[in-house]
PDB file of C-alpha atoms and ligand atoms in Angstrom:
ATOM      1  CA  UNK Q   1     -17.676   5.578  -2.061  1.00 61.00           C
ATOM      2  CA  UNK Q   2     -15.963   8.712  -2.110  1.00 72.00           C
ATOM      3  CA  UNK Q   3     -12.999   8.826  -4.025  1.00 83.00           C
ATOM      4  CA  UNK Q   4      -9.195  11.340  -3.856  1.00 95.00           C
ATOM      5  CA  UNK Q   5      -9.116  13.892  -5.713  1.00 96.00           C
ATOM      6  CA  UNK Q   6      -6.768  12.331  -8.492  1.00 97.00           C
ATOM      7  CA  UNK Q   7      -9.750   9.227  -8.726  1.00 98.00           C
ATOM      8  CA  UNK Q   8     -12.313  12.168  -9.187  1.00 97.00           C
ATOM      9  CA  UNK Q   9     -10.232  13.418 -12.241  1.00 98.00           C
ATOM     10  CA  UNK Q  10      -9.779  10.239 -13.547  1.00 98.00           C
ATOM     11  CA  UNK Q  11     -13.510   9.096 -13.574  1.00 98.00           C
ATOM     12  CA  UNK Q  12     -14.559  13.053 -15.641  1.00 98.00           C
ATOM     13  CA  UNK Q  13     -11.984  11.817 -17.770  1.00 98.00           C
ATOM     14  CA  UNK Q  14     -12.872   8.689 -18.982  1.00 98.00           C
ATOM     15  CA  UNK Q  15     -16.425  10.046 -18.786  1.00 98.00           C
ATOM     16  CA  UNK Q  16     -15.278  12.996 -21.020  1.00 98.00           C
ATOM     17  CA  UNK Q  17     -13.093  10.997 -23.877  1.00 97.00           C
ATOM     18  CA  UNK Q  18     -16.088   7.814 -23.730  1.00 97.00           C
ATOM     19  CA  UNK Q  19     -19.037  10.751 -25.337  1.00 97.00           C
ATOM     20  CA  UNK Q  20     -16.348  10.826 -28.434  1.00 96.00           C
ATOM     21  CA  UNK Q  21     -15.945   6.921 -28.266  1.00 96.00           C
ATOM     22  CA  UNK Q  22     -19.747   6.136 -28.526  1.00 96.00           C
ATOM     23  CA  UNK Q  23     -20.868   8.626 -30.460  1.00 94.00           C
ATOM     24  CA  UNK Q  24     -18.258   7.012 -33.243  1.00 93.00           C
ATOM     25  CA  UNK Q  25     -18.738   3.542 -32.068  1.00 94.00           C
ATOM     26  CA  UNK Q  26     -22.595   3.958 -33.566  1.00 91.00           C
ATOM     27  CA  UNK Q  27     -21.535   5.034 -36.427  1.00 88.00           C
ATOM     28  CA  UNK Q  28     -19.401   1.888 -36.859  1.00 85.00           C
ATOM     29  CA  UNK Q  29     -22.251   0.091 -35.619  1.00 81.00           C
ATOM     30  CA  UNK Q  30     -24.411   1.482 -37.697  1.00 79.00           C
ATOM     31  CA  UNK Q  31     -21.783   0.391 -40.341  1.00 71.00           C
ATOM     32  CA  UNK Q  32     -21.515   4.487 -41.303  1.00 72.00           C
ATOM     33  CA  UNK Q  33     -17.990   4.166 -42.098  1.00 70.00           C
ATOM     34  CA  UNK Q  34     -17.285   2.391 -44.987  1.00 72.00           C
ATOM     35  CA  UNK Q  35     -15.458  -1.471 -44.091  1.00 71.00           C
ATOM     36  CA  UNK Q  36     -12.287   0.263 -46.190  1.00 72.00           C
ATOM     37  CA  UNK Q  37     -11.662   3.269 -44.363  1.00 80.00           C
ATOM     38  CA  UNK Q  38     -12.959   1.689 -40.659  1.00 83.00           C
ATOM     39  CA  UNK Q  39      -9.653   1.437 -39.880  1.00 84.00           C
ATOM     40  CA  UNK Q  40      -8.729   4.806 -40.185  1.00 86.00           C
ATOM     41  CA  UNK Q  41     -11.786   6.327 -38.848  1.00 82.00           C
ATOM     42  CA  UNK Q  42     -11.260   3.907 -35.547  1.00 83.00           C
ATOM     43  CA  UNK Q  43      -7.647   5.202 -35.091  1.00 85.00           C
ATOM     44  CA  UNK Q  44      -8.807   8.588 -35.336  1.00 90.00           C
ATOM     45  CA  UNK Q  45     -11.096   8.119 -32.904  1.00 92.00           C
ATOM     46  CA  UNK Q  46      -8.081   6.135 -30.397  1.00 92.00           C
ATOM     47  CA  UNK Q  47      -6.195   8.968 -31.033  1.00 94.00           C
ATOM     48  CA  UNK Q  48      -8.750  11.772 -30.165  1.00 94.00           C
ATOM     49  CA  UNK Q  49      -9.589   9.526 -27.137  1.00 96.00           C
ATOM     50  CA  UNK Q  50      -5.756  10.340 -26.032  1.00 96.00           C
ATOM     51  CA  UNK Q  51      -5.800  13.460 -26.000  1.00 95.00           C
ATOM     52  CA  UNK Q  52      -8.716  14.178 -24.279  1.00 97.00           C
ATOM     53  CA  UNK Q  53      -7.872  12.078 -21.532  1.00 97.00           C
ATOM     54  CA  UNK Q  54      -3.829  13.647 -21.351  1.00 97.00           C
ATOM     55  CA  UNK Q  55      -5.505  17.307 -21.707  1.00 97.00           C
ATOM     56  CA  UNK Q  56      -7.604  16.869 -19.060  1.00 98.00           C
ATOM     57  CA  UNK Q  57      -5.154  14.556 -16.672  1.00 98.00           C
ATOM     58  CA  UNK Q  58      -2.089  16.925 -17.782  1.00 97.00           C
ATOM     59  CA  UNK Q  59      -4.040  19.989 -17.592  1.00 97.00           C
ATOM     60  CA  UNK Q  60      -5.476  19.399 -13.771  1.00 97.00           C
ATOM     61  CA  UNK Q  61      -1.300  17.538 -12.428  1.00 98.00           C
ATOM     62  CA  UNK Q  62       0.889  18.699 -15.041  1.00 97.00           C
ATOM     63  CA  UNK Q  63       4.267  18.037 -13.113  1.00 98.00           C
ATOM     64  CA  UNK Q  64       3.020  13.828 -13.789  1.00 98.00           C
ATOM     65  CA  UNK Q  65       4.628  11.642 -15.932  1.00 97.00           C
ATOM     66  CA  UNK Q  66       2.376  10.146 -19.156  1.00 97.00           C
ATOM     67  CA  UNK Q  67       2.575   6.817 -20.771  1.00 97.00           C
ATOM     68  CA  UNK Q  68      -0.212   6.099 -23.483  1.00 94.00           C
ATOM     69  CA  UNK Q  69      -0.796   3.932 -26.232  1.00 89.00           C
ATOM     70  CA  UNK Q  70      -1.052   6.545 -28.605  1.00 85.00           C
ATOM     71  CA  UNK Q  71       1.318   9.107 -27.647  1.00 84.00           C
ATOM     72  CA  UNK Q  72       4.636   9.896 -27.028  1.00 85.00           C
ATOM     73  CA  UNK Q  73       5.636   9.181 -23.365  1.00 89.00           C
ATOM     74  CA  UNK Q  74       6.584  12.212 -21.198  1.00 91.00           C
ATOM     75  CA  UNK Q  75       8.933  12.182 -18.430  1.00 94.00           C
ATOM     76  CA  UNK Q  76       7.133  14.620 -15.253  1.00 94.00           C
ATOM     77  CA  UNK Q  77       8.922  16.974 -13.603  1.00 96.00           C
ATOM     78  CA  UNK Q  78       7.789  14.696 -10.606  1.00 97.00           C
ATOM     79  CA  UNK Q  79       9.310  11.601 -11.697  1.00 95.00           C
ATOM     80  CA  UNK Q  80       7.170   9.513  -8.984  1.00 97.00           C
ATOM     81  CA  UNK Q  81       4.005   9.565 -10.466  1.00 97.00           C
ATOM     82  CA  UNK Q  82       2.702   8.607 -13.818  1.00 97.00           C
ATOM     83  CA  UNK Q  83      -0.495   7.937 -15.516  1.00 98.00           C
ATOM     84  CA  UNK Q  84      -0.483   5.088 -17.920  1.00 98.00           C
ATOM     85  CA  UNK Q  85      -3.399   4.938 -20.155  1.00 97.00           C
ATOM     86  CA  UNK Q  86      -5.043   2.851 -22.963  1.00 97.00           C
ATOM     87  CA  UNK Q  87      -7.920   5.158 -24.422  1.00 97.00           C
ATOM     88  CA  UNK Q  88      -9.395   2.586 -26.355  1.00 96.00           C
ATOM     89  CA  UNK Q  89      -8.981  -0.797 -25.079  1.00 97.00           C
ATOM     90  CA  UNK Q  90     -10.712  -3.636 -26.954  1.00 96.00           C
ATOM     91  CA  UNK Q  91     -10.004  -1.920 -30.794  1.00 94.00           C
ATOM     92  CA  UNK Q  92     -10.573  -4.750 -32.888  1.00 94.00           C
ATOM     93  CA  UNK Q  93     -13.879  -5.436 -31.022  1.00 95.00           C
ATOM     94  CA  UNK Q  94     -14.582  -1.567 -31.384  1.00 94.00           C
ATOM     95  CA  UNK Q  95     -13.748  -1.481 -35.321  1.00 92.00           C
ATOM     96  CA  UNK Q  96     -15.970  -4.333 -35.712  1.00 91.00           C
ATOM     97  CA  UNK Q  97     -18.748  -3.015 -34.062  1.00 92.00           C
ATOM     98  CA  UNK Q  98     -18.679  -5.525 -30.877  1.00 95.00           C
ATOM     99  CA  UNK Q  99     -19.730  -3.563 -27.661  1.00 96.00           C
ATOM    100  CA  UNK Q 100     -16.751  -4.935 -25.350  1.00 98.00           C
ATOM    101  CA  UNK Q 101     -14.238  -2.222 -25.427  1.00 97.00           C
ATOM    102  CA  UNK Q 102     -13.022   0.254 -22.685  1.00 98.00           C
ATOM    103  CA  UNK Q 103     -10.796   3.391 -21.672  1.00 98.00           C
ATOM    104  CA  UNK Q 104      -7.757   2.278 -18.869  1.00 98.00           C
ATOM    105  CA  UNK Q 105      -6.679   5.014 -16.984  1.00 98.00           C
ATOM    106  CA  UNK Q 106      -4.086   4.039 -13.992  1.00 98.00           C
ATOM    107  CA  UNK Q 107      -1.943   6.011 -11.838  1.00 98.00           C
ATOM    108  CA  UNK Q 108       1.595   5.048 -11.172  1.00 98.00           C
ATOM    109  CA  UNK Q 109       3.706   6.477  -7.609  1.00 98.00           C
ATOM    110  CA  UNK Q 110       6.937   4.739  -6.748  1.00 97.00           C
ATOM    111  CA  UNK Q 111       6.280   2.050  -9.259  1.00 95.00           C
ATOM    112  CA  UNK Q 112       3.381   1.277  -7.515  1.00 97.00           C
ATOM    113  CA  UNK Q 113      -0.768   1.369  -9.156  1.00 98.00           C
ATOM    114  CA  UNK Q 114      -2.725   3.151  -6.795  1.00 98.00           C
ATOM    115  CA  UNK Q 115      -6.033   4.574  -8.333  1.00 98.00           C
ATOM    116  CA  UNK Q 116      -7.710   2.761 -11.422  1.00 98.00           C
ATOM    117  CA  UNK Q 117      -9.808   3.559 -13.581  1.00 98.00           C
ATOM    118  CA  UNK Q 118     -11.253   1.011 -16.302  1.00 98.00           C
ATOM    119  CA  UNK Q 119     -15.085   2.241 -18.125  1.00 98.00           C
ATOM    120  CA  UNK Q 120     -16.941  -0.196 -20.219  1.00 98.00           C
ATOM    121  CA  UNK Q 121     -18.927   3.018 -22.028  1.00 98.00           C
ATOM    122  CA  UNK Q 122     -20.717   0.723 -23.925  1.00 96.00           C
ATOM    123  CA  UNK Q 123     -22.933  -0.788 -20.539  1.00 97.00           C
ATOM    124  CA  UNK Q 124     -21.874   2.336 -18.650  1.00 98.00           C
ATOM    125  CA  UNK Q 125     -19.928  -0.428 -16.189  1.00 98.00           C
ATOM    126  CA  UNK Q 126     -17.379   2.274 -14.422  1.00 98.00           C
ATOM    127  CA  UNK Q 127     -14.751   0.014 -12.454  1.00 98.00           C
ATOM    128  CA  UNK Q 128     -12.564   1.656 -10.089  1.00 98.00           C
ATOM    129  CA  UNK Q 129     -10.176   1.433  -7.381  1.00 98.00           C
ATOM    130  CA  UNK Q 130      -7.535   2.706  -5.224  1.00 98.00           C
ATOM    131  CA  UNK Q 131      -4.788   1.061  -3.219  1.00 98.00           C
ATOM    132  CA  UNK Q 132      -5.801   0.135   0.600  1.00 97.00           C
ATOM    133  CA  UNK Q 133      -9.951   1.478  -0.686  1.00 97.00           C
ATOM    134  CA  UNK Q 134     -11.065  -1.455  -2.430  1.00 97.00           C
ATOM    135  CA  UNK Q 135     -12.256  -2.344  -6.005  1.00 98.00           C
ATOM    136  CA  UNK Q 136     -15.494  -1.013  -7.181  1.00 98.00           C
ATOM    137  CA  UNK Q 137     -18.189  -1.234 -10.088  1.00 98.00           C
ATOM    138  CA  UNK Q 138     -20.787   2.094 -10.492  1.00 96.00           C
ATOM    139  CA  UNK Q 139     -21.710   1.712  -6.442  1.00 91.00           C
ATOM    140  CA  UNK Q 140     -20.970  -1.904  -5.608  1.00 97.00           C
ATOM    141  CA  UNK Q 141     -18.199  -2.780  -4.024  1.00 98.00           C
ATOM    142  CA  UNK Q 142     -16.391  -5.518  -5.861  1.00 98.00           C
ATOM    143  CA  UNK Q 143     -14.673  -9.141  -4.824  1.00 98.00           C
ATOM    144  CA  UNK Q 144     -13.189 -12.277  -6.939  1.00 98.00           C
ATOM    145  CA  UNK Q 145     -15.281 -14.943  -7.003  1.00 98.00           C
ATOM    146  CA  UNK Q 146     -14.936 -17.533  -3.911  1.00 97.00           C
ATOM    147  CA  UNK Q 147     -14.607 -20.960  -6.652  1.00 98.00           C
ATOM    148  CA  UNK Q 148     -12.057 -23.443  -5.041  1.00 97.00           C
ATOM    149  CA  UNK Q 149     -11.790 -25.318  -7.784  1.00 98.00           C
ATOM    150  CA  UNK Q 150     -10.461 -25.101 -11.311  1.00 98.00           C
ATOM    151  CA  UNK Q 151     -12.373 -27.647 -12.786  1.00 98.00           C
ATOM    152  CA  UNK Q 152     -15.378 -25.288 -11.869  1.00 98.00           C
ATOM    153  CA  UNK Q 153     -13.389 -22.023 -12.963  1.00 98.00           C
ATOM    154  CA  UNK Q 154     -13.656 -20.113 -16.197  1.00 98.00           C
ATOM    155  CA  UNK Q 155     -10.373 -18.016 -17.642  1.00 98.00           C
ATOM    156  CA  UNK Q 156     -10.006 -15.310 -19.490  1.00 98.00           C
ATOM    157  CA  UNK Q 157      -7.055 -14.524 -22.192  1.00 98.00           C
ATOM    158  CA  UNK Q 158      -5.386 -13.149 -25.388  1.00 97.00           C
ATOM    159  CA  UNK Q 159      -4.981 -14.844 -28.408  1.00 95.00           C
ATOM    160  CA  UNK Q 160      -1.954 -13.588 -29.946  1.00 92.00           C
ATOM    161  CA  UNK Q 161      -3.111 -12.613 -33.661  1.00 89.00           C
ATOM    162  CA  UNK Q 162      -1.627 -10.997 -36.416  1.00 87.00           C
ATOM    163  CA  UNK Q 163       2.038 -13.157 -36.421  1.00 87.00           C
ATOM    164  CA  UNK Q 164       2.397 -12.053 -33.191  1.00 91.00           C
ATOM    165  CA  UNK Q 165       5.211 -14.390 -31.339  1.00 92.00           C
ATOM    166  CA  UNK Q 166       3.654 -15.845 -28.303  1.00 93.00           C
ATOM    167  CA  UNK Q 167       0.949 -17.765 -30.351  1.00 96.00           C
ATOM    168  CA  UNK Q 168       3.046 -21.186 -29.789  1.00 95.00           C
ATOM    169  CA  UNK Q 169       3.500 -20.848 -26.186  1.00 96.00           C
ATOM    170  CA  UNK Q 170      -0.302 -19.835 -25.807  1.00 96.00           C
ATOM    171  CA  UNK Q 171      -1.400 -22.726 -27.592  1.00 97.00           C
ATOM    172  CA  UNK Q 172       0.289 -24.989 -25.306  1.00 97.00           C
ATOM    173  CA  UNK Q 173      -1.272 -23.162 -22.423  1.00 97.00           C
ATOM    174  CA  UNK Q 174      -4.598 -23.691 -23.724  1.00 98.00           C
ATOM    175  CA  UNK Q 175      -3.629 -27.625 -23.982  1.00 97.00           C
ATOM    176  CA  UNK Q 176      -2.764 -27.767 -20.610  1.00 97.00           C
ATOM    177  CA  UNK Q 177      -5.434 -25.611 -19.145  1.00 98.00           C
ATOM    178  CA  UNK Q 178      -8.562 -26.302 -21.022  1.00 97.00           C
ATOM    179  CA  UNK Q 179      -9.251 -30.053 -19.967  1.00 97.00           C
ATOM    180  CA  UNK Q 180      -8.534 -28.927 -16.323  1.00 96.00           C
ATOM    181  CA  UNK Q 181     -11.373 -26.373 -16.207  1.00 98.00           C
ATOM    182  CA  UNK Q 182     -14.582 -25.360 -17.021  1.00 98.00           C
ATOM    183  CA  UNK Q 183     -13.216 -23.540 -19.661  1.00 97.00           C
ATOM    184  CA  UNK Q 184     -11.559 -20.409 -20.976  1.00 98.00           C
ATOM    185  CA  UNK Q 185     -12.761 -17.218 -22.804  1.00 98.00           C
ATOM    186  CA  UNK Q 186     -11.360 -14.735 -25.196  1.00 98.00           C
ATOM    187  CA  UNK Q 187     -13.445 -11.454 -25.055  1.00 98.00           C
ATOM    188  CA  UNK Q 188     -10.858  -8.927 -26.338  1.00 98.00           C
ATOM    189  CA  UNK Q 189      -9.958  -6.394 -24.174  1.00 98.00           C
ATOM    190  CA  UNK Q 190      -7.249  -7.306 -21.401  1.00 98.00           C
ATOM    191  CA  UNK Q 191      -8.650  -4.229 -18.727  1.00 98.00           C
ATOM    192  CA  UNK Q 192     -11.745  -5.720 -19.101  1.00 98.00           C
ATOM    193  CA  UNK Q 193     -10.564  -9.105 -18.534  1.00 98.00           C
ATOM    194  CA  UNK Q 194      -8.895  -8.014 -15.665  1.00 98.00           C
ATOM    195  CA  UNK Q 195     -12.233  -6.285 -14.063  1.00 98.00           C
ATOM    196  CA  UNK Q 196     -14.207  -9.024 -14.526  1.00 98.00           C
ATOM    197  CA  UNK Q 197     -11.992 -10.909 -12.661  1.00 98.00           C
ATOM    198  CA  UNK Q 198     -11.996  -8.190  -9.625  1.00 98.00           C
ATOM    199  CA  UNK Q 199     -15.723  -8.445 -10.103  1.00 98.00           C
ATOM    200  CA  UNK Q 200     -15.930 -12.455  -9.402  1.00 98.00           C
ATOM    201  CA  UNK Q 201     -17.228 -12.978 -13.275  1.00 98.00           C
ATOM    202  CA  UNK Q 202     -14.145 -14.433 -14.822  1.00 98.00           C
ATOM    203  CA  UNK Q 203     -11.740 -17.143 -12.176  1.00 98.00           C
ATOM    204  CA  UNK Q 204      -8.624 -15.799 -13.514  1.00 98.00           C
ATOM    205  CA  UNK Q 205      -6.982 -14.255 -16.510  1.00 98.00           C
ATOM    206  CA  UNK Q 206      -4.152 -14.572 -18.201  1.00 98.00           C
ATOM    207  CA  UNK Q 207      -1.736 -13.115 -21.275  1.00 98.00           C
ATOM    208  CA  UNK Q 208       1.455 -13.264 -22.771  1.00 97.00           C
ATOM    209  CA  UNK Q 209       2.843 -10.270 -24.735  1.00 95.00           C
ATOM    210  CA  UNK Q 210       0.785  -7.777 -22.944  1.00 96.00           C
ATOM    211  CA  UNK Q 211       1.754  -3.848 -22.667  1.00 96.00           C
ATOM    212  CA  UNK Q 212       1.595  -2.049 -19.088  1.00 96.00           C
ATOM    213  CA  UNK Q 213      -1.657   0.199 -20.512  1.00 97.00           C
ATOM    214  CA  UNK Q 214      -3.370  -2.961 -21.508  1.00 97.00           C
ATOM    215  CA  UNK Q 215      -3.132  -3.833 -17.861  1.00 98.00           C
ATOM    216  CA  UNK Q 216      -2.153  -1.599 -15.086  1.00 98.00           C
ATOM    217  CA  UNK Q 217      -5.368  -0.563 -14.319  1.00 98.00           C
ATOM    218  CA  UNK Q 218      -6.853  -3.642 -14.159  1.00 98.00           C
ATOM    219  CA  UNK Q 219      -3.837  -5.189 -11.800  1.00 98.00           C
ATOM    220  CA  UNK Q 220      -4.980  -2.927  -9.072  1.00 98.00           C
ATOM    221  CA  UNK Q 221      -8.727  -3.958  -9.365  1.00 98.00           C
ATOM    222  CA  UNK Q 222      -7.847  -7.463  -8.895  1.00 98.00           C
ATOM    223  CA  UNK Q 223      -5.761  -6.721  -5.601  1.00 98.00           C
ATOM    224  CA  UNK Q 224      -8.332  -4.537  -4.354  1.00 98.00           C
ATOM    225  CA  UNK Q 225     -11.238  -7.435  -4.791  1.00 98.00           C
ATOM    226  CA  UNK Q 226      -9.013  -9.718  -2.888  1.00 98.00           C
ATOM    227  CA  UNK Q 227      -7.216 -11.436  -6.176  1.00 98.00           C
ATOM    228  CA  UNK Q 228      -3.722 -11.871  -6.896  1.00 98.00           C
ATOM    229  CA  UNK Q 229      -1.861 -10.757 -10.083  1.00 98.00           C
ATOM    230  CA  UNK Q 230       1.946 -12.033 -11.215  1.00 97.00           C
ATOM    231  CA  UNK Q 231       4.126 -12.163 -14.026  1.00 97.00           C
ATOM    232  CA  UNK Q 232       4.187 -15.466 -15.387  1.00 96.00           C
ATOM    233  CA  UNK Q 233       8.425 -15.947 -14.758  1.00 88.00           C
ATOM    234  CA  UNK Q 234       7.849 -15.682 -11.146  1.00 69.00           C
ATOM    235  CA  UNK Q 235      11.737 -13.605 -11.036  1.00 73.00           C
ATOM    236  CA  UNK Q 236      10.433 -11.170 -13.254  1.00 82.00           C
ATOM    237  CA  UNK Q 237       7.722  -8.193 -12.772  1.00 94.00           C
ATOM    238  CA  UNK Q 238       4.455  -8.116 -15.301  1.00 96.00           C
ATOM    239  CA  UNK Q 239       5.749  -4.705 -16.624  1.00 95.00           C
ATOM    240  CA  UNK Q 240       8.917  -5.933 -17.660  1.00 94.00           C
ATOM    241  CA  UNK Q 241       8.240  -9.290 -17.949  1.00 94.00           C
ATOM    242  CA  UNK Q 242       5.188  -8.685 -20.330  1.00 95.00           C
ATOM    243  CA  UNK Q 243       3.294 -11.365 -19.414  1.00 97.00           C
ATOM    244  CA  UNK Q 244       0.698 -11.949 -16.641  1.00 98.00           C
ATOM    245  CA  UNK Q 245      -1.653 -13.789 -14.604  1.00 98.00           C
ATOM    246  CA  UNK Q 246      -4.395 -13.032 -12.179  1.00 98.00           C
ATOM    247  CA  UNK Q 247      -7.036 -15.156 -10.160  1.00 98.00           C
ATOM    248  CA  UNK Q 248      -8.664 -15.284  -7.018  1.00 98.00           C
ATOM    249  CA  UNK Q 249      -6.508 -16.828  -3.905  1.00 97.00           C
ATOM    250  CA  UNK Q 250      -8.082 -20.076  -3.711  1.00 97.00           C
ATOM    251  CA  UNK Q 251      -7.258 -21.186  -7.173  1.00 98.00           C
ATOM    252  CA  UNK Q 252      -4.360 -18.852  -8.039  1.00 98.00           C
ATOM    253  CA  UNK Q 253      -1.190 -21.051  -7.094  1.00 97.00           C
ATOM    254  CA  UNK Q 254      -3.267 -24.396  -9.341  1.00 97.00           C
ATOM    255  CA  UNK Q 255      -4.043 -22.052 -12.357  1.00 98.00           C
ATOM    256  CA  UNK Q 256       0.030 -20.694 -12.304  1.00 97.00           C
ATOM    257  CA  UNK Q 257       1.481 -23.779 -12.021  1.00 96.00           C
ATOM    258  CA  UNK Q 258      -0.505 -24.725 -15.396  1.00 97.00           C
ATOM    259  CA  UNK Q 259       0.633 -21.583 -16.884  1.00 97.00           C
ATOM    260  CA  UNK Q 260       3.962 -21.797 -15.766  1.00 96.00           C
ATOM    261  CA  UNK Q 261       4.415 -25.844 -16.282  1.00 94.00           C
ATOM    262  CA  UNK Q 262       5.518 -26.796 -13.187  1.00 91.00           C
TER     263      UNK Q 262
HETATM  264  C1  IPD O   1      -5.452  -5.464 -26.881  1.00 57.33           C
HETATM  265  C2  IPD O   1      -6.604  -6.117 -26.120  1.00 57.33           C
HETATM  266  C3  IPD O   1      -6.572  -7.616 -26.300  1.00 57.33           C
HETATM  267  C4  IPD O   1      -5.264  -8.201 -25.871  1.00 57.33           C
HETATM  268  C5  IPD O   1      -4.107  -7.541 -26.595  1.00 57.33           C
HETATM  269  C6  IPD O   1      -4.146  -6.036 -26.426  1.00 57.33           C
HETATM  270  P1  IPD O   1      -5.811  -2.912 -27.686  1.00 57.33           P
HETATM  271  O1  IPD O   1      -5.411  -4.076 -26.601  1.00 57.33           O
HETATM  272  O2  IPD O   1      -6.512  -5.818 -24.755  1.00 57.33           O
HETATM  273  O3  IPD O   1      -7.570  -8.263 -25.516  1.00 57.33           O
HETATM  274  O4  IPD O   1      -5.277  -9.587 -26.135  1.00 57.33           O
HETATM  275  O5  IPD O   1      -2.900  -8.033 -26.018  1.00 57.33           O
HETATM  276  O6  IPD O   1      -3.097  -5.449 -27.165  1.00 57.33           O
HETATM  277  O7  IPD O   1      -4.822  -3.063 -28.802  1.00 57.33           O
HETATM  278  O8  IPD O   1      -7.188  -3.216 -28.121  1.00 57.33           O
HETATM  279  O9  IPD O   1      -5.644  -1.652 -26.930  1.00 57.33           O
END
């Protein structure tokens, strides 16, 4: 598949910022960096992930807008288009030396995700998409999964950890959706979550408290495979809402009105 220009960029980026990303993953991995400082040294390493990727996506459309995880946000002189990017999705699996982490690079127009970018550097997996092209992984062209049922489905989501608020209301999730299906997963990174959904491995996904780099990538590979992604309030929109789910067609309306409670 032949990509636009801007999906060309995106792609030497995240190829560019992952070299940094592995080369320090193995040391952690290699348990290099002393359990003390890991923290420090895996920050470092987010943080030169950023600017890689906003050099070389500023440097080649420098009139776009830039929302990272890292960074401060920047307001483009064309206030249509944005990139919004997690360099290092999946940190507490990185600083802990699990190999399920990835860079999210999406680009905003008009509100709107229309190019994706999400690479698992770890099994060279590059996902990608753009809106009205389809949802791809290295070559293949990607599609959600074709399960009907939930009782046969597997989900993917975040834990809340750390005191983070939405712990309650995910723990009654999980008691409503667990005895309904074949079961639900917690892997660690939400982009990734959200590709293996587009790519027919995971039913659905979702996750309450979420940013817009943990996901906006991923939303878009999920449409393009055929899926469908919503906030959880249905009045509300995922950015703003912070909260989202995401499933194939055949089981999505089921799996929301578990979430949901209705
Ligand atoms: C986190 C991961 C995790 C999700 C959290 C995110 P980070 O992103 O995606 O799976 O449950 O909500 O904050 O902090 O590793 O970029």
């Amino acid at each position: 598949m032949s990509g636009s220009a801007n999906l060309n960029i995106m792609i030497k980026a995240a190829r560019k910022a992952a070299r940094g990303l592995v080369k320090d993953f193995r040391e952690v991995e290699n348990l290099q960096v002393s359990s003390k400082g890991a923290g420090d040294f895996v920050s470092r390493a987010d943080i030169a992930a950023e600017n890689t990727l906003r050099e070389m996506l500023l440097g080649e459309r420098p009139n776009y807008g830039w929302l990272g995880e890292e960074t401060d946000e920047v307001e483009g002189k064309d206030p249509t288009r944005r990139w919004i990017v997690d360099p290092l999705d999946g940190t507490t699996n990185y600083l802990h030396g699990l190999p399920h982490w990835a860079i999210s690079i999406a680009l905003e127009h008009k509100g709107e995700i229309v190019a994706a970018v999400v690479y698992d550097a770890a099994k060279d997996e590059m996902f990608f998409a753009e809106k009205g092209g389809g949802a791809f992984l290295n070559s293949s062209r990607l599609r959600v999964s074709d399960r009907h049922r939930l009782i046969e489905s597997i989900f993917a989501t975040g834990i809340p950890f750390g005191g983070r608020p939405e712990l309650p209301a995910v723990i009654q999730d999980l008691g409503r959706l667990v005895p309904a299906t074949a079961g639900v997963r917690r892997f660690g990174a939400a982009a990734l979550d959200l590709a293996y959904v587009a790519a027919g491995r995971f039913d659905g996904y979702w996750e309450r408290g979420i940013h817009s780099w943990d996901v906006a990538a991923g939303m878009l590979l999920v449409r393009e495979a055929g899926g469908l992604v919503e906030p959880i309030g249905e009045a509300d929109d995922v950015f703003g809402s912070r909260t989202i789910i995401a499933a194939n067609s055949a089981i999505f309306d089921g799996f929301a009105k578990v979430i949901r409670n209705t």
